[in-house]
Coordinates of C-alpha atoms and ligand atoms in Angstrom, one line a residue:
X175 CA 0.0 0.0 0.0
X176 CA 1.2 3.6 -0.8
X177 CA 1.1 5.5 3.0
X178 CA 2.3 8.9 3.7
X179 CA 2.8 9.6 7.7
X180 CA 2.6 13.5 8.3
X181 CA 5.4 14.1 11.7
X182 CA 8.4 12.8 11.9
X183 CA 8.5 12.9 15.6
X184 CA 8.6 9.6 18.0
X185 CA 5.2 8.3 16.5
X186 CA 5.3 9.3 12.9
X187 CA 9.0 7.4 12.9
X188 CA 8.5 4.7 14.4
X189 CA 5.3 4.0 12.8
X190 CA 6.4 4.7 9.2
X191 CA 9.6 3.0 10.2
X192 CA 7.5 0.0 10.8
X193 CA 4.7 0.2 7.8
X194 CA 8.2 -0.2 5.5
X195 CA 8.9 -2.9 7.2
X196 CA 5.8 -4.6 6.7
X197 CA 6.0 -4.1 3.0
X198 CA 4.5 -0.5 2.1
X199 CA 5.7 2.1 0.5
X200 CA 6.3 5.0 2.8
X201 CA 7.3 8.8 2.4
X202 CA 7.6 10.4 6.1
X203 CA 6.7 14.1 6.4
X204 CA 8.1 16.8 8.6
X205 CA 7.8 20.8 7.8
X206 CA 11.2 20.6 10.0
X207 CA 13.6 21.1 7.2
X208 CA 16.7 20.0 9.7
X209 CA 15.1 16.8 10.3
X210 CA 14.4 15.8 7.1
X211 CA 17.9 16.8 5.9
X212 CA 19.3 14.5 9.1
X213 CA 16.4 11.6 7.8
X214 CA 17.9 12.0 4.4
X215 CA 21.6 12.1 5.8
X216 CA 21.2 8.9 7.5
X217 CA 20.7 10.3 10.8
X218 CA 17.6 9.3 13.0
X219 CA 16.9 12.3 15.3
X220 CA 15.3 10.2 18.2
X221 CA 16.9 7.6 20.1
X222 CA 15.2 4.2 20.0
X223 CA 16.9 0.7 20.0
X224 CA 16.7 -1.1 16.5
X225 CA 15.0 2.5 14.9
X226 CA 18.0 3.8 12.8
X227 CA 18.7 0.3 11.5
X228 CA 14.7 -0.3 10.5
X229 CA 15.1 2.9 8.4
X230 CA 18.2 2.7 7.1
X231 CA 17.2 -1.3 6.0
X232 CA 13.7 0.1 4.3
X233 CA 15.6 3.3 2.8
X234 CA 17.7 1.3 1.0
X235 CA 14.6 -0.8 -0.3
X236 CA 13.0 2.1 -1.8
X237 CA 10.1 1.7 0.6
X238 CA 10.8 4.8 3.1
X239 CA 11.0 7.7 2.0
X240 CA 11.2 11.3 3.9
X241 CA 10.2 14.5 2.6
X242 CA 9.4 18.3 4.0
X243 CA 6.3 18.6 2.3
X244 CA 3.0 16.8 2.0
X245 CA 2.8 15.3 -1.6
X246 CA 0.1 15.5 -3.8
X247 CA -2.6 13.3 -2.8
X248 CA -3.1 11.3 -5.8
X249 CA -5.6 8.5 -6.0
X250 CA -2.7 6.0 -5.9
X251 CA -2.4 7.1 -2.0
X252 CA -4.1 4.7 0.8
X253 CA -3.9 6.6 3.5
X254 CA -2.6 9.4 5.2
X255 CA -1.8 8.9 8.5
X256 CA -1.4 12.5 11.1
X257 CA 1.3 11.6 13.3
X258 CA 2.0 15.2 14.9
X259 CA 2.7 16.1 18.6
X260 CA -0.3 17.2 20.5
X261 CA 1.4 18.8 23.3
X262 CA -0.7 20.1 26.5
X263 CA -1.8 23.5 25.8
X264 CA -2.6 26.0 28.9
X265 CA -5.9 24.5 29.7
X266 CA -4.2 21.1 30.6
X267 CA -5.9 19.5 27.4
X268 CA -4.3 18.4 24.1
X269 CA -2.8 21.2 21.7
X270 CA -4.5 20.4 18.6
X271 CA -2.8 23.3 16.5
X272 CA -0.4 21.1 14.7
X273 CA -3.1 18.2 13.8
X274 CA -5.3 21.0 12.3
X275 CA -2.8 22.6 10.4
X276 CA -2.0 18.7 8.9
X277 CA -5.7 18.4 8.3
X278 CA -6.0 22.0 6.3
X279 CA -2.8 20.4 4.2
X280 CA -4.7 17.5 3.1
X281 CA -7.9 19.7 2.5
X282 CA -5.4 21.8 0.4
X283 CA -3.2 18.3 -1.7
X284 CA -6.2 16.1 -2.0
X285 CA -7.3 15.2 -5.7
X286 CA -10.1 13.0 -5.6
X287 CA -10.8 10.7 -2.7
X288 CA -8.5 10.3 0.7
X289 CA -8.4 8.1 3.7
X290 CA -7.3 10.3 6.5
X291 CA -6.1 8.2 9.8
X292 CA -5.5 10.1 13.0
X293 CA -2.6 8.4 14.9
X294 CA -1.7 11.3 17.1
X295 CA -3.3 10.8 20.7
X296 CA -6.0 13.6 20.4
X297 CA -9.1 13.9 22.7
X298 CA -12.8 12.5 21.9
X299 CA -14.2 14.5 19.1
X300 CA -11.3 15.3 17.1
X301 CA -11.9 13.1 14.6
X302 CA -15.1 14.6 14.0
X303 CA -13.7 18.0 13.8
X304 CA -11.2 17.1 11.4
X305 CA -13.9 15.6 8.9
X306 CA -15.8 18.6 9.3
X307 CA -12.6 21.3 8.8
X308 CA -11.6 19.1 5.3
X309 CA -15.0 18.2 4.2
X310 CA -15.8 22.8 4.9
X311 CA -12.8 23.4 2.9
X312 CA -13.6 20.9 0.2
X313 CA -16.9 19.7 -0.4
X314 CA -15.9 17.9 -3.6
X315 CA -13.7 15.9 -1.8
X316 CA -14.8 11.9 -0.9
X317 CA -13.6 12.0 2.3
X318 CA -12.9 8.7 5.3
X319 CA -11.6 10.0 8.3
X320 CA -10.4 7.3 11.3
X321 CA -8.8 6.9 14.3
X322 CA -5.8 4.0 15.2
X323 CA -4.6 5.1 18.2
X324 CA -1.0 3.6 18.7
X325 CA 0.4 2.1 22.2
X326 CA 4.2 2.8 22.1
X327 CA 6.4 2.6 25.0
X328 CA 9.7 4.7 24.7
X329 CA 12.6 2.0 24.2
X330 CA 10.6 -1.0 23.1
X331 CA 8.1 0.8 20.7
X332 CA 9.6 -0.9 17.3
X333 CA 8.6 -4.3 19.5
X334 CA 5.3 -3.5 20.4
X335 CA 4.6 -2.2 17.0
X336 CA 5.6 -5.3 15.0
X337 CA 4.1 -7.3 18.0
X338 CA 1.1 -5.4 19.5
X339 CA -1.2 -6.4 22.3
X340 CA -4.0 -4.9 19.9
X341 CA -5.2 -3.0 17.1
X342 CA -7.7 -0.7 17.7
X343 CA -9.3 0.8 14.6
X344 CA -12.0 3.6 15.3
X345 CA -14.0 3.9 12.0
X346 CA -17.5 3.2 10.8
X347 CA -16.5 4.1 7.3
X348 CA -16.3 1.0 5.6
X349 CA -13.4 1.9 2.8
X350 CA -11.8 3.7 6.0
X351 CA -11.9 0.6 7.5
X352 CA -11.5 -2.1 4.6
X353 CA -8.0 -0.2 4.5
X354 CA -7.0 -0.4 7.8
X355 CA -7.7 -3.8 8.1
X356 CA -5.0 -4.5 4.9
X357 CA -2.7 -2.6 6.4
X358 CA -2.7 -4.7 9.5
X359 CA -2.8 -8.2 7.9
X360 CA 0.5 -9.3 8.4
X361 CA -0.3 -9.1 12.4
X362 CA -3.7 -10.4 12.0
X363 CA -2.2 -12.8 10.6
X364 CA 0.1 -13.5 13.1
X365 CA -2.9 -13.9 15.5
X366 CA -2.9 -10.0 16.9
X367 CA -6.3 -9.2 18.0
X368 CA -7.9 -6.2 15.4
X369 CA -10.7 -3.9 17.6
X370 CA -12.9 -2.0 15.3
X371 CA -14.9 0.6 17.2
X372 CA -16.8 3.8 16.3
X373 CA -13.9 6.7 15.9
X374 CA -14.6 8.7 19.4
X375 CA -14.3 5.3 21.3
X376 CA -11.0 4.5 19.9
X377 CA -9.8 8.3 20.3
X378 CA -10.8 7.8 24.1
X379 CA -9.3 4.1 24.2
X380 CA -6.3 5.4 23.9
X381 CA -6.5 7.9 26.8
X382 CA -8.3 5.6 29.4
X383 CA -5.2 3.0 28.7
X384 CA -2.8 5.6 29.5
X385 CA -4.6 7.1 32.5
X386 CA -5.5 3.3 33.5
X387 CA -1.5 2.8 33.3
X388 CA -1.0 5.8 35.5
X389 CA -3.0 5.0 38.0
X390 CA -1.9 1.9 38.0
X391 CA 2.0 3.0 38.9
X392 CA 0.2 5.5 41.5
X393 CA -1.5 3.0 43.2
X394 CA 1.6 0.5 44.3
X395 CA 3.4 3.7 44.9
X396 CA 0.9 4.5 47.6
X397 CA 1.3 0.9 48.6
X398 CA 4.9 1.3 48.5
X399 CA 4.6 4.5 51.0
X400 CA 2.5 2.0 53.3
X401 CA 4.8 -0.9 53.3
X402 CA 7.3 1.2 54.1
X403 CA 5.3 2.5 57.3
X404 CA 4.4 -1.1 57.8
X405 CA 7.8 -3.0 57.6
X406 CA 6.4 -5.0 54.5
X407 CA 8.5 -5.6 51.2
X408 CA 5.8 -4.0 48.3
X409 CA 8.1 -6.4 45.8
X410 CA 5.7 -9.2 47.4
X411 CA 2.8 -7.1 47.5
X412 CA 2.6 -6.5 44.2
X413 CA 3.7 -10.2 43.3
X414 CA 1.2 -11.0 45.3
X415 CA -1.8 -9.1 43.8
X416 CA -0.1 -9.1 40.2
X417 CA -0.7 -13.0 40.0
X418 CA -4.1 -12.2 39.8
X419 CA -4.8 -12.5 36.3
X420 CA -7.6 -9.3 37.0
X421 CA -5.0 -7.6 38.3
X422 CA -1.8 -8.3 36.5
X423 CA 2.1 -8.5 37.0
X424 CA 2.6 -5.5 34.5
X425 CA 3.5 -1.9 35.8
X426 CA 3.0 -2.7 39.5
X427 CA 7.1 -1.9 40.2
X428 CA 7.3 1.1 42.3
X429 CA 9.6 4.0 41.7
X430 CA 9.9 7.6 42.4
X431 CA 6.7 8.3 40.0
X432 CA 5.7 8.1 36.1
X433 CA 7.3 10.7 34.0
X434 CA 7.3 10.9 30.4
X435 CA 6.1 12.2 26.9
X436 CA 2.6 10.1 27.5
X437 CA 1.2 9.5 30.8
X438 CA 1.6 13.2 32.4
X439 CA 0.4 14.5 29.3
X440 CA -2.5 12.0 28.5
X441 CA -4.1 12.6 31.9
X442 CA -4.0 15.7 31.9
X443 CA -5.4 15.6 28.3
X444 CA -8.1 13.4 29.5
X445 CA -9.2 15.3 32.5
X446 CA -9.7 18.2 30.9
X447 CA -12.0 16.7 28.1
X448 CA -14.2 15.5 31.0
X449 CA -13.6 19.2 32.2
X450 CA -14.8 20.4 29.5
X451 CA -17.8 17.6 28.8
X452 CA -19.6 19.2 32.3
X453 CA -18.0 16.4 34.9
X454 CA -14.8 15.3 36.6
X455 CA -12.6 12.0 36.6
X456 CA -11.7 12.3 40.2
X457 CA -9.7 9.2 40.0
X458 CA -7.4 10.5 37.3
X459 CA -7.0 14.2 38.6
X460 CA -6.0 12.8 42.2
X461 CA -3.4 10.6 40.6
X462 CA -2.0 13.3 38.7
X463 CA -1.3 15.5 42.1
X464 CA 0.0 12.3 43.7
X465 CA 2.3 11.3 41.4
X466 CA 3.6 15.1 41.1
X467 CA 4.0 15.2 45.5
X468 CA 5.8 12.1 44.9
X469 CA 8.6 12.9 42.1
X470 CA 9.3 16.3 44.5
X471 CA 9.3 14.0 47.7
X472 CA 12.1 12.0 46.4
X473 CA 14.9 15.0 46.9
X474 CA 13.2 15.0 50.3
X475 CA 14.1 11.5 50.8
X476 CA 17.4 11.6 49.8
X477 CA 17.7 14.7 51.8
X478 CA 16.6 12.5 54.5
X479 CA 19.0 9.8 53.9
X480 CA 21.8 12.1 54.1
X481 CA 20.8 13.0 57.4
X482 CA 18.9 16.2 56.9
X483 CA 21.2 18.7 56.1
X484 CA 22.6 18.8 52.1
X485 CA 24.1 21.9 52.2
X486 CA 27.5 22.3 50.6
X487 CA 27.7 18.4 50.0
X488 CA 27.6 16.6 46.8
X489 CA 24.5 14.3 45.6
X490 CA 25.5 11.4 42.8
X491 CA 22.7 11.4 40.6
X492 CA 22.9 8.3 38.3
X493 CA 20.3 8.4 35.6
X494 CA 18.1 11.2 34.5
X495 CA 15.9 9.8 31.8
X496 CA 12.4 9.0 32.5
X497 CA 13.0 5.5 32.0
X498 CA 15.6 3.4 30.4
X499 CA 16.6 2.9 26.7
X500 CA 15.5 6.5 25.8
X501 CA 16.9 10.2 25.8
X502 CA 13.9 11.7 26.8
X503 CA 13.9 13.9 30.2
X504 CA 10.3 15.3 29.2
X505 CA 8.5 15.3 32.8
X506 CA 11.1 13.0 34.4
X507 CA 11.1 12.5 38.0
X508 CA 14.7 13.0 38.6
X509 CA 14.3 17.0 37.6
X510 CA 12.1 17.4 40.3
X511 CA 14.3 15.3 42.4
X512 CA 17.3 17.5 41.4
X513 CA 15.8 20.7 41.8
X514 CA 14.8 20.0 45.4
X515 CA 18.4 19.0 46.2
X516 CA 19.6 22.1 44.5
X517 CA 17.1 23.9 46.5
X518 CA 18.3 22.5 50.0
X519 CA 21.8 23.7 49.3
X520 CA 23.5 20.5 47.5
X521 CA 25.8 20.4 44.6
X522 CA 24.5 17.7 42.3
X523 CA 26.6 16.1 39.6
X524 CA 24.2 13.7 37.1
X525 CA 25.1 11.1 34.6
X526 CA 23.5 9.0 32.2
X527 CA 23.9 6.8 29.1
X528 CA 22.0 8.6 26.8
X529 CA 19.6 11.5 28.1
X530 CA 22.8 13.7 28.8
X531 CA 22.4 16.3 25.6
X532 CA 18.4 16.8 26.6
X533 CA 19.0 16.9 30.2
X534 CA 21.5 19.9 29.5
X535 CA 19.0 21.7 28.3
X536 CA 16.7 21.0 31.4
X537 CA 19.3 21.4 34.0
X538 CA 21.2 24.4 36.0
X539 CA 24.1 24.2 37.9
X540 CA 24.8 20.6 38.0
X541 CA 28.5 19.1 36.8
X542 CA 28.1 16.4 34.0
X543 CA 29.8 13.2 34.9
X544 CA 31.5 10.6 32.1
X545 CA 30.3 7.8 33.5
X546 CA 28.7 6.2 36.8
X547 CA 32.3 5.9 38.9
X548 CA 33.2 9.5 37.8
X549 CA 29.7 10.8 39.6
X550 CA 29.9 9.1 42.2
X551 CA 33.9 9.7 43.3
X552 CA 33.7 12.0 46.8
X553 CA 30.1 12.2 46.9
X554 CA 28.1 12.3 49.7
X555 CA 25.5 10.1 48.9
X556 CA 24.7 8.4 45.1
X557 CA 20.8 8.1 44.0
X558 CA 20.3 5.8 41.6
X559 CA 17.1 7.9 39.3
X560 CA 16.9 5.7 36.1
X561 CA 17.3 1.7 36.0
X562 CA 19.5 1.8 33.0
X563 CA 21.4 -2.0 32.5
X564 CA 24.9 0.0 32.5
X565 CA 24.1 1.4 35.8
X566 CA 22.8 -1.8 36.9
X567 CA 25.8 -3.4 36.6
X568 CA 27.9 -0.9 38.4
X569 CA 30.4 -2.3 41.1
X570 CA 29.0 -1.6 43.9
X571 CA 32.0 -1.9 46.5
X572 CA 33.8 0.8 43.8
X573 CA 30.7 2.5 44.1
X574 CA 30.9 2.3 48.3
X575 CA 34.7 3.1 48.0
X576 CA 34.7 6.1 46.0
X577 CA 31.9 7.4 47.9
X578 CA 32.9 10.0 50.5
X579 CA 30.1 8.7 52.3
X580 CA 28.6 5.7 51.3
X581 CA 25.0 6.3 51.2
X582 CA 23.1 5.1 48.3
X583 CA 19.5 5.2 47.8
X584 CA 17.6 3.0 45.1
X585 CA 14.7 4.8 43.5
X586 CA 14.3 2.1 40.9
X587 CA 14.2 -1.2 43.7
X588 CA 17.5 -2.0 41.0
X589 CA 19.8 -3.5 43.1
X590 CA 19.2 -6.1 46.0
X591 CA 19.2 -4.9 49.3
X592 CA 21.3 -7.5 50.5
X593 CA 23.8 -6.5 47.4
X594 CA 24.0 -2.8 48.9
X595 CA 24.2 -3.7 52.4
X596 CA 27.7 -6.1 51.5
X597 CA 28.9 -4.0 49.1
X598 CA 29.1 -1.4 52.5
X599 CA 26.4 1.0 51.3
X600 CA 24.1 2.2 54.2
X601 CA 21.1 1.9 51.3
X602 CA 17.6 2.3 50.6
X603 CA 14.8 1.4 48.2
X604 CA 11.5 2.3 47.9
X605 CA 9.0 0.6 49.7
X606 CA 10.4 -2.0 51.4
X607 CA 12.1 -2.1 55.3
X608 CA 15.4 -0.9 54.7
X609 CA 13.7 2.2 53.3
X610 CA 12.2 2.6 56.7
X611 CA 15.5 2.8 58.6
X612 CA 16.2 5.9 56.9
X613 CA 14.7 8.3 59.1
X614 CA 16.9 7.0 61.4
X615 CA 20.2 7.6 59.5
X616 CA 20.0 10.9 60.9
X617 CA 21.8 9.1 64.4
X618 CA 24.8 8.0 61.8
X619 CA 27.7 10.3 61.8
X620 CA 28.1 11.7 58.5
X621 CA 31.8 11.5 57.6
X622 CA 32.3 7.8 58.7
X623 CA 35.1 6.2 57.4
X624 CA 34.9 5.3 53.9
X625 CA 34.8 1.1 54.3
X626 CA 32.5 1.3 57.2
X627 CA 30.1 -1.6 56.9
X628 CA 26.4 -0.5 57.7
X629 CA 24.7 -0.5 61.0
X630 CA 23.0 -3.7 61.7
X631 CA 20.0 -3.3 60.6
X632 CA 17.3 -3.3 63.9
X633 CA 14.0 -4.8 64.1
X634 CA 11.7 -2.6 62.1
X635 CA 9.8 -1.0 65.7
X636 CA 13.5 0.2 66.8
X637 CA 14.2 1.5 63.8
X638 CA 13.1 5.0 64.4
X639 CA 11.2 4.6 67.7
X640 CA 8.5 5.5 65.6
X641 CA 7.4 2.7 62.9
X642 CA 4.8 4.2 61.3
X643 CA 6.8 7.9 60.7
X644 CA 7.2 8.1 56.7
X645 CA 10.7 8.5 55.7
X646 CA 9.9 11.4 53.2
X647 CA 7.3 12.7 55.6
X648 CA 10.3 13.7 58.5
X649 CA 11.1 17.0 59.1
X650 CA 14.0 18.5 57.6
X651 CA 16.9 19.5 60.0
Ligands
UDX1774 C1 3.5 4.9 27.7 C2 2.6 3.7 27.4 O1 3.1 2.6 28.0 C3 2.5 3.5 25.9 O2 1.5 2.5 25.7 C4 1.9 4.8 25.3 O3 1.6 4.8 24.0 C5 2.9 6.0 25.6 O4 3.0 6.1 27.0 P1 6.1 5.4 27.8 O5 5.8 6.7 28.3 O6 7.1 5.2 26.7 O7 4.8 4.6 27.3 O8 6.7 4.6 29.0 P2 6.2 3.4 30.0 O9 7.1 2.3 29.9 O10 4.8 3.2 29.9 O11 6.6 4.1 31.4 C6 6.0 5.4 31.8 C7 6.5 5.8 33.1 O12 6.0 4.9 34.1 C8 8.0 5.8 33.3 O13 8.4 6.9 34.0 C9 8.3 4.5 34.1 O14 9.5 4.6 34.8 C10 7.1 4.5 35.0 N1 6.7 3.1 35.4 C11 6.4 2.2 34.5 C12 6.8 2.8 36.8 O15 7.1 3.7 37.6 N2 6.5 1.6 37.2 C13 6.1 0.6 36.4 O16 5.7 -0.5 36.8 C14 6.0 0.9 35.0

């Protein structure tokens, strides 16, 4: 089939990428005349495992193609697929500038007949607004609009493209739909399941998987905060629940909160369509404050761990991505984790594999590391941010050596507790009993000798005289 994906940002790439792959003939557009020069240069602008190959490979098949404006919309075209950003706009909803300006393109290069497919994540409605802007501008036009909402994750999206949980089609136009549904043989084929819903239920699919996602994350993170009050480990809490096939194993690890492109975004995007639809999603808009409290009350914890007074002293932080196997920093916890140590008087010094460029251009006053064992050397405490596999597999006695104090706290649950405590690192994770010990690291001399083993670890009531007082929740000294 003959395809042409308008944005060449993370979606548009990776999708176009992918529709090569399956045997179509591609051209990727961009009105970014830097990025189509570094497409057509053999650079791929985005980091994403496997991404440059997949585009190089269908390149030089004659089946991708990249240019910086939308071609003529010939009757030979099959679709034409929006792939644009829809950034949050003031209100908290969905910027829809960019997909509108797309749509007024196609209005403007259609001949005859076009299959528009919206596969940027916009809110319920849009696709009706889009058939109504192109059909207004021209009536002549025999027009199918859809929606295929994609389900990407950052790092693994070329796998969950190629090998997708779903495919959820939003169309009650039957040549809309016909098309679609060739488009998607080859993982039919293969057995993936194809959902074919009106256009508005696919448009809010998309959203109510996000926010579900979300408050999925939220939830064991509250749990995490309680099993840490408790003395429980919440890595057997949410075994425990996540063997439940109604609940599932998926996206129950706890952490120092979501961040990325999608889920801050998406929530937001989807509260404010309810907003604006006369009601309230009370569940999502309490999940997107408690996930914000929490990335900000991770600098209080590690401000805690340190023994309550940062000023003047050096925080490792080791990853700054949102998650692993990306570059992206957009809405990543360990900004607001920085900024709050920056805040309280430390001097941060950051590394990581890949997000270093972008961070630079999120981040004051913090030394860039080149690598994990250069951050950490004379610090006063490390914080491991982002579970990247490199920084999994640092040595963690040449982490405790280099240290000037060898406090190390575990945002990510990366490293086993039992790991930390041998390698001589007075550690923590998140949400299991060590974590609750830290409050009392305050009664450790800061400035203990470099090899010192930890204290024994005391029966959770000792640890603080005070079981149930939070970690992040203790006063700042
Ligand atoms: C997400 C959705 O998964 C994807 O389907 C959608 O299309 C785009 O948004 P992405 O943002 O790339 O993908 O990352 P994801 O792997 O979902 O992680 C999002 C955030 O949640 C990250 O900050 C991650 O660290 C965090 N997370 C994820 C947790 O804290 N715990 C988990 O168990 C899983």
């Amino acid at each position: 089939m003959r395809i042409i994906v308008v944005g060449c940002g993370y979606v548009g790439l990776v999708s176009g990428a992918c529709f090569a792959e399956l045997g179509n003939d591609v051209v990727c557009v961009d009105t970014n005349p830097a990025r189509i020069a570094a497409l057509n240069g053999g650079d791929c602008p985005i980091y994403e495992p496997g991404l440059e190959r997949l585009i190089a490979c269908n390149r030089q098949a004659g089946r991708l193609a990249f240019a910086e404006a939308l071609p003529f919309l010939g009757n030979d075209v099959d679709l034409v697929m929006i792939a644009v950003g829809t950034p949050p706009a003031r209100t908290g909803g969905a910027d829809l500038s960019s997909v509108f300006a797309v749509a007024e393109a196609i209005a403007a290069r259609a001949h005859e007949r076009v299959v528009v497919v919206t596969k940027s994540t916009v809110p319920a409605g849009t696709g009706d607004a889009i058939e109504r802007l192109i059909a207004a501008a021209r009536p002549d036009l025999d027009l199918s609009v859809a929606s295929n909402p994609e389900f990407l994750r950052e790092g693994s999206a070329l796998a969950d493209f190629l090998r997708p949980d779903r495919v959820v089609i939003g169309t009650q136009d039957a040549r809309a739909r016909n098309a679609l549904m060739r488009l998607y043989r080859p993982l039919t084929d293969a057995g993936v399941p194809l959902l074919s819903t009106t256009r508005t239920a696919a448009e809010i699919t998309k959203y109510a998987a996000n926010a579900f996602l979300a408050l999925k994350i939220t939830f064991i993170n509250e749990i995490a905060d309680l099993c840490e009050a408790a003395a429980a480990d919440v890595r057997d809490v949410a075994r425990g629940i996540g063997l439940d096939r109604r609940i599932g194993e998926d996206f129950l690890r706890a952490g120092p909160g979501y961040g990325g492109s999608c889920f801050p975004k998406d929530t937001s995007a989807l509260a404010a369509t309810a907003r604006e639809l006369g009601m309230s999603l009370r569940l999502v808009e309490e999940a997107i404050l408690v996930n914000e409290e929490r990335k900000y009350a991770m600098g209080h914890r590690v401000i805690d761990a340190m023994g309550g007074d940062v000023g003047g002293k050096t925080v490792a932080v080791l990853g700054l991505t949102f998650k692993p196997d990306t570059d992206d920093m957009r809405d990543s916890p360990a900004l607001a984790l920085i900024s709050v140590l920056q805040q309280a008087g430390a001097f941060v010094r950051v590394y990581d594999p890949q997000g270093m460029d972008n961070a630079a251009e999120f981040l004051a006053g913090v030394a860039f590391a080149r690598d994990g064992y250069d951050c950490v050397a004379g610090a006063h405490c490390a914080v491991l941010a982002t579970e990247w596999a490199e920084l999994r597999q640092l040595d963690l006695s040449r982490i405790a050596a280099s240290l000037a104090v060898p406090v190390f706290v575990d945002l990510r649950n990366a490293f086993d507790p039992a790991a930390l405590a041998d390698a001589g690192l007075m550690a923590s994770g998140i949400g299991y009993p060590m974590a609750s010990l830290i409050a009392s690291r305050k009664r450790l001399e800061l400035g203990r000798p470099r090899k010192a083993r930890p204290a024994p670890v005391p029966a959770p009531a000792e640890a603080d005289g005070n079981r149930l007082r939070h970690p992040h929740h203790a006063t700042l000294q």
